[in-house]
């Protein structure tokens, strides 16, 4: 499945085992269109990442449709947008039932059970946004994440 790549290069450093909030690039649906967009990747082999909160920050209401936030994988961190993205779960972090992205700008936090990702240089875990139907609107995604460094 083709995808749009909107990861921020400035947030790819090791976060040293602390719990922090990370923020995606601003996603403009007019730019990426409906479909799947990669927001974050975790290419550092054997690092364990625990994500326990996800906030959807809708800056401009979507004209129609929905956004879900989940996770999947890319063959390599350098995979081009024309490459293959595998979706593991489109709604593991944010299901559209958590808010209405079309009526009133929202900032909502979902307290789902944590997901655990183990970084890898190949079959790289990624966080994805899946946009259905919408043609306009802007949003960001915030994740509360803890990285447990690998010492092997």
Coordinates of C-alpha atoms in Angstrom, one line a residue:
X1 CA 0.0 0.0 0.0
X2 CA 1.4 3.4 -0.9
X3 CA 1.6 6.1 1.8
X4 CA 2.6 9.7 2.5
X5 CA 5.7 10.3 4.7
X6 CA 5.4 13.2 7.2
X7 CA 7.9 12.1 9.9
X8 CA 9.8 14.9 11.6
X9 CA 13.6 14.4 11.3
X10 CA 14.2 16.5 14.4
X11 CA 12.5 14.0 16.7
X12 CA 14.3 10.8 15.7
X13 CA 16.9 10.9 18.4
X14 CA 17.1 8.5 21.4
X15 CA 14.8 9.9 24.1
X16 CA 17.0 8.2 26.8
X17 CA 14.5 6.1 28.8
X18 CA 12.3 9.0 30.0
X19 CA 8.6 9.4 29.5
X20 CA 8.0 12.3 27.1
X21 CA 5.4 13.7 24.8
X22 CA 6.4 13.8 21.1
X23 CA 4.5 15.7 18.4
X24 CA 4.0 14.8 14.7
X25 CA 4.4 17.2 11.9
X26 CA 1.2 19.2 11.1
X27 CA -0.8 17.0 8.6
X28 CA -2.7 19.0 6.0
X29 CA -5.2 16.7 4.3
X30 CA -5.2 18.8 1.2
X31 CA -1.5 17.8 0.8
X32 CA -1.6 14.1 1.8
X33 CA -5.2 13.2 0.7
X34 CA -7.2 10.3 2.0
X35 CA -5.1 7.2 2.8
X36 CA -2.3 6.3 5.2
X37 CA 0.4 8.7 6.4
X38 CA 3.5 7.7 8.4
X39 CA 3.9 10.0 11.4
X40 CA 6.8 8.4 13.4
X41 CA 9.2 5.6 12.9
X42 CA 11.4 3.5 15.3
X43 CA 14.5 2.3 13.5
X44 CA 16.8 1.9 16.5
X45 CA 17.3 -1.9 16.8
X46 CA 16.1 -3.5 20.1
X47 CA 15.0 -0.3 21.7
X48 CA 11.6 -0.9 23.4
X49 CA 9.0 1.9 23.1
X50 CA 5.9 2.0 25.3
X51 CA 3.1 4.3 24.1
X52 CA 0.4 4.8 26.6
X53 CA -1.5 8.0 25.5
X54 CA -2.4 9.5 22.2
X55 CA -3.9 12.9 21.6
X56 CA -5.5 14.0 18.4
X57 CA -5.1 17.8 17.9
X58 CA -7.5 18.9 15.1
X59 CA -6.4 22.4 14.0
X60 CA -8.9 22.8 11.2
X61 CA -12.0 20.7 11.1
X62 CA -12.1 17.9 8.5
X63 CA -14.7 18.6 5.8
X64 CA -15.9 15.0 6.0
X65 CA -14.5 11.6 7.0
X66 CA -12.4 10.4 9.9
X67 CA -8.9 9.9 11.2
X68 CA -7.6 6.9 13.0
X69 CA -4.2 6.4 14.6
X70 CA -2.5 3.0 14.7
X71 CA 0.7 1.2 13.9
X72 CA 2.4 -0.9 11.3
X73 CA 5.8 -1.3 9.7
X74 CA 8.0 -0.3 6.7
X75 CA 10.6 -2.6 5.2
X76 CA 13.3 0.0 6.0
X77 CA 13.4 3.4 7.5
X78 CA 14.4 4.8 4.1
X79 CA 11.4 3.2 2.3
X80 CA 10.1 5.7 -0.3
X81 CA 6.4 6.7 -0.4
X82 CA 5.9 4.4 -3.4
X83 CA 7.1 1.5 -1.2
X84 CA 5.2 -1.0 0.9
X85 CA 3.5 -0.1 4.3
X86 CA 2.1 -2.9 6.3
X87 CA -0.7 -2.0 8.7
X88 CA -0.8 -4.0 12.0
X89 CA -3.7 -2.1 13.5
X90 CA -5.3 1.1 12.1
X91 CA -6.9 2.0 15.5
X92 CA -4.5 0.8 18.2
X93 CA -4.0 4.4 19.4
X94 CA -7.0 6.4 18.3
X95 CA -10.3 5.2 17.0
X96 CA -12.6 7.8 15.3
X97 CA -15.2 7.1 18.0
X98 CA -13.1 9.2 20.4
X99 CA -14.2 12.5 18.9
X100 CA -15.8 14.0 15.8
X101 CA -13.2 15.5 13.6
X102 CA -15.8 17.4 11.5
X103 CA -17.7 19.4 14.1
X104 CA -15.6 21.6 16.2
X105 CA -11.9 21.6 16.5
X106 CA -10.9 19.0 19.1
X107 CA -8.0 18.2 21.3
X108 CA -8.7 14.9 22.9
X109 CA -6.6 12.3 24.7
X110 CA -7.2 8.6 24.5
X111 CA -6.1 6.4 27.4
X112 CA -6.0 3.1 25.6
X113 CA -4.0 0.2 26.9
X114 CA -0.3 0.7 26.1
X115 CA 1.2 -0.6 22.9
X116 CA 4.8 -1.8 23.0
X117 CA 7.0 -1.5 19.9
X118 CA 10.5 -2.9 19.5
X119 CA 12.6 -0.9 17.2
X120 CA 14.3 -2.6 14.2
X121 CA 16.5 -1.6 11.3
X122 CA 14.3 -3.7 9.0
X123 CA 10.6 -4.2 9.3
X124 CA 10.7 -0.8 11.1
X125 CA 7.7 -0.1 13.4
X126 CA 5.8 3.0 12.5
X127 CA 2.9 5.1 13.8
X128 CA 0.3 5.8 11.1
X129 CA -2.7 8.0 10.6
X130 CA -5.4 6.7 8.3
X131 CA -7.6 9.3 6.7
X132 CA -10.9 8.3 5.3
X133 CA -12.9 10.4 2.8
X134 CA -11.7 13.9 4.0
X135 CA -10.4 16.4 1.4
X136 CA -9.5 19.3 3.8
X137 CA -8.5 19.8 7.4
X138 CA -5.3 19.9 9.5
X139 CA -4.2 18.0 12.5
X140 CA -1.3 16.9 14.7
X141 CA -0.8 13.8 16.8
X142 CA 0.8 13.8 20.2
X143 CA 2.1 10.6 21.8
X144 CA 3.2 10.0 25.4
X145 CA 6.1 7.6 25.0
X146 CA 8.7 5.9 27.1
X147 CA 11.9 4.5 25.4
X148 CA 13.8 1.8 27.2
X149 CA 17.3 1.8 25.8
X150 CA 18.9 -1.5 24.6
X151 CA 22.3 -2.2 26.2
X152 CA 23.0 -5.3 24.0

